[in-house]
Short mmCIF file of C-alpha atoms in Angstrom, two decimals:
data_model
loop_
_atom_site.label_atom_id
_atom_site.label_comp_id
_atom_site.label_asym_id
_atom_site.label_seq_id
_atom_site.Cartn_x
_atom_site.Cartn_y
_atom_site.Cartn_z
CA MET A 1 -56.33 -8.42 -59.20
CA ARG A 2 -54.17 -5.44 -60.22
CA ASN A 3 -56.14 -3.18 -57.87
CA PHE A 4 -55.71 -5.70 -55.06
CA CYS A 5 -51.94 -5.83 -55.58
CA THR A 6 -51.78 -2.03 -55.71
CA CYS A 7 -53.71 -1.75 -52.45
CA LEU A 8 -51.53 -4.42 -50.85
CA LEU A 9 -48.35 -2.63 -51.91
CA THR A 10 -49.71 0.70 -50.70
CA GLY A 11 -50.62 -0.86 -47.37
CA CYS A 12 -47.15 -2.37 -46.95
CA LEU A 13 -45.48 0.94 -47.76
CA LEU A 14 -47.74 2.81 -45.34
CA THR A 15 -47.00 0.25 -42.63
CA ALA A 16 -43.26 0.61 -43.23
CA VAL A 17 -43.47 4.40 -43.06
CA LEU A 18 -45.52 4.30 -39.87
CA PHE A 19 -43.13 1.76 -38.32
CA ALA A 20 -40.09 3.88 -39.21
CA ALA A 21 -41.74 6.98 -37.78
CA ASP A 22 -42.68 5.17 -34.59
CA SER A 23 -39.22 3.59 -34.19
CA ASP A 24 -37.60 7.04 -34.05
CA LYS A 25 -40.33 9.00 -32.38
CA VAL A 26 -39.71 12.19 -30.45
CA LEU A 27 -39.37 11.52 -26.72
CA ALA A 28 -38.98 15.12 -25.57
CA ARG A 29 -39.09 18.55 -27.10
CA GLY A 30 -38.23 22.05 -26.00
CA LEU A 31 -37.43 25.49 -27.35
CA GLY A 32 -35.47 24.79 -30.54
CA PHE A 33 -34.71 21.12 -29.95
CA THR A 34 -36.06 17.58 -29.82
CA VAL A 35 -34.71 14.35 -28.35
CA LYS A 36 -35.49 11.29 -30.45
CA LYS A 37 -35.66 7.64 -29.50
CA SER A 38 -32.62 6.88 -31.66
CA GLU A 39 -30.54 9.33 -29.61
CA LEU A 40 -31.58 7.70 -26.35
CA ASP A 41 -30.97 4.22 -27.79
CA SER A 42 -27.49 5.27 -28.87
CA ALA A 43 -26.68 6.78 -25.45
CA TYR A 44 -27.93 3.69 -23.63
CA ARG A 45 -25.99 1.36 -25.93
CA PHE A 46 -22.78 3.30 -25.27
CA PHE A 47 -23.45 3.15 -21.53
CA VAL A 48 -24.03 -0.61 -21.56
CA LEU A 49 -20.97 -1.35 -23.71
CA SER A 50 -18.69 0.98 -21.76
CA GLN A 51 -19.74 -0.70 -18.51
CA ALA A 52 -19.16 -4.12 -20.06
CA VAL A 53 -15.65 -3.08 -21.10
CA SER A 54 -15.04 -2.12 -17.46
CA GLY A 55 -16.27 -5.53 -16.32
CA TRP A 56 -19.82 -4.69 -15.18
CA ASP A 57 -23.01 -5.94 -16.83
CA VAL A 58 -25.95 -3.54 -16.55
CA PRO A 59 -28.90 -5.45 -15.00
CA ALA A 60 -31.85 -5.67 -17.39
CA LEU A 61 -34.19 -4.72 -14.55
CA MET A 62 -32.46 -1.33 -14.30
CA GLU A 63 -32.81 -0.42 -17.98
CA ASP A 64 -35.86 1.83 -17.47
CA TYR A 65 -34.12 3.62 -14.58
CA PHE A 66 -30.97 4.34 -16.59
CA ARG A 67 -32.93 5.34 -19.70
CA LYS A 68 -34.88 7.92 -17.68
CA GLN A 69 -31.61 9.32 -16.32
CA MET A 70 -30.10 9.48 -19.79
CA LEU A 71 -33.14 11.19 -21.26
CA ASP A 72 -32.77 13.92 -18.63
CA GLU A 73 -29.05 14.19 -19.49
CA LEU A 74 -29.77 14.48 -23.22
CA ILE A 75 -32.33 17.22 -22.56
CA LEU A 76 -29.80 19.09 -20.43
CA GLU A 77 -27.13 18.71 -23.14
CA LYS A 78 -29.48 20.23 -25.74
CA ILE A 79 -30.36 23.15 -23.47
CA ALA A 80 -26.71 23.75 -22.54
CA ALA A 81 -25.64 23.69 -26.19
CA SER A 82 -28.19 26.41 -26.95
CA ARG A 83 -26.79 28.60 -24.14
CA ALA A 84 -23.10 28.00 -24.86
CA THR A 85 -20.76 30.87 -25.69
CA ALA A 86 -17.75 30.72 -27.99
CA GLY A 87 -15.60 30.60 -24.86
CA ASP A 88 -17.58 27.64 -23.54
CA ARG A 89 -17.07 25.76 -26.80
CA GLY A 90 -13.35 26.48 -26.87
CA GLN A 91 -12.84 25.30 -23.29
CA ALA A 92 -15.01 22.22 -23.89
CA TYR A 93 -12.84 21.25 -26.86
CA ILE A 94 -9.68 21.55 -24.74
CA THR A 95 -11.21 19.52 -21.88
CA ALA A 96 -12.46 16.81 -24.24
CA MET A 97 -9.08 16.45 -25.95
CA GLU A 98 -7.34 16.20 -22.56
CA GLY A 99 -9.72 13.40 -21.56
CA TYR A 100 -9.23 11.66 -24.91
CA ASN A 101 -5.44 11.87 -24.69
CA ASP A 102 -5.40 10.72 -21.06
CA LEU A 103 -7.23 7.53 -22.06
CA ARG A 104 -4.95 7.06 -25.08
CA LEU A 105 -1.84 7.25 -22.87
CA GLN A 106 -3.07 4.25 -20.88
CA TYR A 107 -2.33 2.04 -23.88
CA VAL A 108 1.03 1.10 -25.39
CA SER A 109 -0.13 1.87 -28.95
CA ASP A 110 -3.08 3.08 -31.02
CA VAL A 111 -4.28 -0.46 -31.78
CA PRO A 112 -5.50 -1.52 -28.30
CA PHE A 113 -6.83 2.00 -27.71
CA VAL A 114 -8.92 1.91 -30.90
CA LEU A 115 -10.17 -1.58 -30.01
CA ARG A 116 -11.22 -0.29 -26.57
CA VAL A 117 -13.19 2.58 -28.10
CA GLN A 118 -14.77 0.29 -30.70
CA ALA A 119 -15.79 -2.10 -27.92
CA MET A 120 -17.84 0.80 -26.52
CA GLY A 121 -19.67 1.03 -29.85
CA MET A 122 -17.95 4.15 -31.23
CA THR A 123 -15.30 5.26 -33.66
CA THR A 124 -12.50 7.36 -32.20
CA ASN A 125 -13.95 10.46 -33.87
CA ALA A 126 -17.42 9.77 -32.45
CA TYR A 127 -15.84 9.26 -29.03
CA ARG A 128 -14.13 12.66 -29.24
CA LEU A 129 -17.44 14.30 -30.13
CA HIS A 130 -19.12 12.46 -27.23
CA LEU A 131 -16.52 13.80 -24.80
CA GLN A 132 -16.87 17.28 -26.27
CA SER A 133 -20.65 17.28 -25.84
CA LYS A 134 -20.33 16.21 -22.20
CA ALA A 135 -17.60 18.79 -21.58
CA LEU A 136 -19.69 21.56 -23.15
CA THR A 137 -22.59 20.82 -20.81
CA GLN A 138 -20.27 20.90 -17.80
CA GLN A 139 -18.65 24.15 -18.95
CA VAL A 140 -22.00 25.93 -19.40
CA LEU A 141 -23.23 24.73 -16.00
CA LYS A 142 -19.97 25.78 -14.37
CA ARG A 143 -20.14 29.27 -15.86
CA GLU A 144 -23.80 29.88 -15.09
CA LEU A 145 -23.72 28.38 -11.59
CA LYS A 146 -20.50 30.12 -10.56
CA PRO A 147 -22.20 33.23 -9.06
CA LYS A 148 -24.45 30.98 -6.95
CA ALA A 149 -21.57 28.78 -5.78
CA LYS A 150 -19.16 31.51 -4.69
CA VAL A 151 -16.95 30.56 -1.73
CA LYS A 152 -16.02 33.11 0.96
CA GLU A 153 -12.63 33.20 2.70
CA VAL A 154 -14.32 32.80 6.08
CA ASP A 155 -15.88 29.54 4.84
CA ILE A 156 -12.42 28.21 3.92
CA LEU A 157 -11.01 29.06 7.36
CA GLU A 158 -13.97 27.49 9.11
CA PHE A 159 -13.64 24.25 7.12
CA TYR A 160 -9.89 24.10 7.81
CA ASN A 161 -10.35 24.49 11.57
CA GLU A 162 -13.21 21.99 11.77
CA ASN A 163 -11.31 19.26 9.89
CA ALA A 164 -7.86 19.34 11.50
CA GLY A 165 -7.33 15.61 10.95
CA LEU A 166 -7.42 16.02 7.18
CA TRP A 167 -4.25 18.07 7.10
CA LYS A 168 -1.93 15.57 8.76
CA ILE A 169 0.63 14.30 6.24
CA PRO A 170 2.21 10.93 7.16
CA GLU A 171 5.82 10.07 6.42
CA ASN A 172 6.32 9.70 2.68
CA ALA A 173 9.01 9.46 0.04
CA ASP A 174 9.38 10.64 -3.54
CA ILE A 175 10.82 7.82 -5.61
CA GLN A 176 11.42 6.64 -9.14
CA GLN A 177 10.90 3.03 -10.03
CA ILE A 178 11.24 0.70 -13.01
CA VAL A 179 8.81 -2.22 -12.83
CA PHE A 180 9.01 -5.66 -14.44
CA PHE A 181 5.74 -7.48 -13.72
CA LYS A 182 5.52 -11.20 -12.95
CA LEU A 183 2.17 -11.27 -14.73
CA ASP A 184 1.34 -11.68 -18.41
CA SER A 185 0.31 -8.24 -19.69
CA ALA A 186 -2.43 -9.61 -21.98
CA SER A 187 -4.14 -12.22 -19.79
CA GLY A 188 -3.07 -11.24 -16.27
CA ARG A 189 -1.90 -14.80 -15.51
CA ARG A 190 1.14 -15.40 -13.33
CA LEU A 191 4.31 -16.11 -15.28
CA ASN A 192 5.69 -19.64 -15.08
CA PRO A 193 9.12 -20.20 -13.45
CA ASP A 194 11.04 -19.99 -16.74
CA GLU A 195 9.26 -16.78 -17.71
CA ARG A 196 9.91 -15.25 -14.28
CA ALA A 197 13.58 -16.17 -14.53
CA ALA A 198 13.84 -14.49 -17.94
CA LYS A 199 12.08 -11.42 -16.59
CA GLN A 200 14.48 -11.31 -13.63
CA VAL A 201 17.46 -11.41 -16.00
CA SER A 202 16.00 -8.46 -17.95
CA ALA A 203 15.45 -6.53 -14.72
CA ALA A 204 18.99 -7.29 -13.54
CA LYS A 205 20.47 -5.89 -16.75
CA VAL A 206 18.55 -2.62 -16.35
CA PHE A 207 19.48 -2.53 -12.65
CA ALA A 208 23.15 -2.77 -13.61
CA LYS A 209 22.74 0.18 -15.98
CA ALA A 210 21.06 2.25 -13.27
CA ARG A 211 23.81 1.42 -10.75
CA ALA A 212 26.40 2.38 -13.39
CA GLY A 213 24.93 5.89 -13.57
CA VAL A 214 22.76 5.70 -16.70
CA ASP A 215 19.96 8.30 -16.47
CA PHE A 216 17.19 6.70 -14.38
CA THR A 217 14.41 8.71 -15.99
CA GLN A 218 15.41 7.53 -19.46
CA LEU A 219 15.70 3.92 -18.28
CA ALA A 220 12.20 4.07 -16.78
CA ARG A 221 10.71 5.47 -19.97
CA GLU A 222 12.42 2.79 -22.03
CA TYR A 223 12.01 -0.34 -19.90
CA SER A 224 9.34 0.06 -17.20
CA GLU A 225 6.16 -1.99 -17.64
CA ASP A 226 4.16 0.24 -15.29
CA MET A 227 2.13 2.30 -17.77
CA ALA A 228 0.90 4.65 -15.01
CA THR A 229 4.40 5.99 -14.29
CA LYS A 230 6.45 5.00 -17.34
CA ASN A 231 6.07 8.26 -19.26
CA ASN A 232 7.03 10.48 -16.31
CA GLY A 233 10.22 8.59 -15.66
CA GLY A 234 8.79 6.26 -13.00
CA LYS A 235 8.13 9.10 -10.55
CA MET A 236 5.66 8.46 -7.75
CA GLN A 237 5.14 9.07 -4.04
CA ILE A 238 5.11 6.30 -1.46
CA VAL A 239 3.29 6.83 1.86
CA ARG A 240 4.48 4.64 4.72
CA GLY A 241 1.90 2.00 5.55
CA MET A 242 -0.24 2.72 2.46
CA VAL A 243 1.44 0.34 -0.03
CA ASP A 244 2.84 -3.20 -0.16
CA PRO A 245 4.73 -3.62 3.16
CA ASP A 246 7.77 -5.08 1.37
CA LEU A 247 7.95 -2.04 -0.91
CA SER A 248 7.32 0.40 1.94
CA ASP A 249 9.95 -1.17 4.22
CA LYS A 250 12.50 -1.19 1.42
CA VAL A 251 11.94 2.43 0.40
CA PHE A 252 12.16 3.83 3.93
CA SER A 253 15.29 1.81 4.71
CA MET A 254 17.16 3.12 1.64
CA ARG A 255 19.44 6.14 1.46
CA VAL A 256 18.49 9.03 -0.82
CA ASN A 257 19.80 8.60 -4.41
CA LYS A 258 20.69 4.95 -3.73
CA VAL A 259 19.43 2.51 -6.41
CA GLU A 260 18.33 -0.94 -5.29
CA MET A 261 16.34 -3.85 -6.68
CA LEU A 262 13.40 -5.45 -4.86
CA ASP A 263 11.63 -8.75 -5.57
CA THR A 264 7.95 -8.64 -4.50
CA GLU A 265 5.07 -11.04 -5.12
CA TYR A 266 3.95 -9.41 -8.34
CA ALA A 267 6.99 -7.63 -9.76
CA PHE A 268 10.69 -6.87 -9.79
CA HIS A 269 11.23 -3.24 -8.78
CA ILE A 270 14.28 -1.12 -9.47
CA ILE A 271 14.01 1.78 -7.02
CA ARG A 272 15.68 5.12 -6.59
CA VAL A 273 14.74 7.26 -3.57
CA VAL A 274 14.68 10.92 -4.57
CA LYS A 275 13.56 12.48 -1.29
CA LYS A 276 12.22 11.47 2.12
CA ASN A 277 9.58 13.63 3.78
CA PRO A 278 8.88 13.42 7.56
CA PRO A 279 5.32 13.65 8.97
CA SER A 280 3.91 17.16 8.83
CA ILE A 281 0.73 19.24 8.85
CA ARG A 282 -0.47 21.15 5.82
CA LYS A 283 -0.80 24.86 6.45
CA LEU A 284 -3.97 26.77 5.59
CA SER A 285 -2.14 28.46 2.72
CA GLN A 286 -1.29 25.02 1.29
CA ALA A 287 -4.78 23.57 1.71
CA SER A 288 -6.92 26.60 0.81
CA GLY A 289 -7.06 25.81 -2.91
CA GLU A 290 -8.25 22.27 -2.27
CA ILE A 291 -10.78 23.47 0.31
CA ARG A 292 -12.09 26.09 -2.08
CA GLN A 293 -12.67 23.47 -4.77
CA HIS A 294 -14.42 21.18 -2.28
CA LEU A 295 -16.74 23.95 -1.05
CA LEU A 296 -17.32 25.14 -4.60
CA MET A 297 -18.43 21.65 -5.63
CA ARG A 298 -20.63 21.40 -2.55
CA ASN A 299 -22.30 24.69 -3.45
CA TYR A 300 -22.70 23.59 -7.07
CA ILE A 301 -24.43 20.40 -5.96
CA LYS A 302 -26.73 22.37 -3.67
CA ALA A 303 -27.72 24.85 -6.40
CA PHE A 304 -27.92 22.30 -9.23
CA PRO A 305 -31.49 20.90 -8.87
CA GLY A 306 -33.17 24.32 -8.76
CA TYR A 307 -31.00 25.59 -11.61
CA VAL A 308 -31.88 22.66 -13.88
CA SER A 309 -35.56 22.98 -13.03
CA ARG A 310 -35.50 26.65 -14.08
CA LEU A 311 -33.67 25.80 -17.32
CA ARG A 312 -36.30 23.23 -18.25
CA GLN A 313 -39.10 25.68 -17.50
CA GLN A 314 -37.46 28.41 -19.59
CA ALA A 315 -36.93 25.95 -22.46
CA PHE A 316 -40.58 24.77 -22.26
CA VAL A 317 -39.46 21.14 -22.01
CA LYS A 318 -42.24 18.67 -22.65
CA LEU A 319 -41.94 14.89 -22.34
CA MET A 320 -43.98 13.08 -24.98
CA ARG A 321 -46.20 10.13 -24.15
CA GLN A 322 -44.39 6.85 -24.85
#
């Protein structure tokens, strides 16, 4: 009986060990690295949760497709990390922190920001490391592909001449605005009449301060509910015909430096027109930087498949049977 129990216990332990080994098996290996199932599971979980937070459910039928893509990305991240220089790592850290801080600034405080990150299945520190890993891969690829993606001045001129319509700038205006939304910030529901009336009173008080000469930038930072422009003093550019017609008509009928209040369907706007700009055409000197970046990206995309294929060959990448 004792021997039977010993054999049974040994069998259970062996089964557990084999199950654990199989549950985190190696999916791919290369020169100096492996990619394990747990890494792919973690990446896929983050992808699914981050899409859910953005309001999109990943179809179950597409799981295999996305997992294959992510396995390729994980392999590339491992290869890139092995080729990274100190300069690459430094720039990747800066880029990752900029991305992290940009997301943080979209929230009024740390609490909703942390909840957003946790909803994606990560701690804030893990999220920073995730961004840094992605940024490092991009930095290595950018550095190594740069010689193959070089843009010539003649290419910039040719693109400018062939796309004349892109350089037409319609009438626009630089404005500052303070926004009081007629929607509940938490649920997105429309405010009831009493709530709208209270919001209008609040907007009117700030409007009176702006008309009295109180610094508009400071008022916007203190009172505006538009998180996209609040921190920069409510500054934005309005293009005629490209925004709410009521807002567009109001802005282009106002005098420069005049402060007025506008009631639209979704908000009360306190507006100051800083500058009006007539229609114009961007000169080559003004557009060359943008064209260069466009052509550079086009050349990167063209060179990318062959470059990645060579990296995988040099790293002796092998996909394991699953």
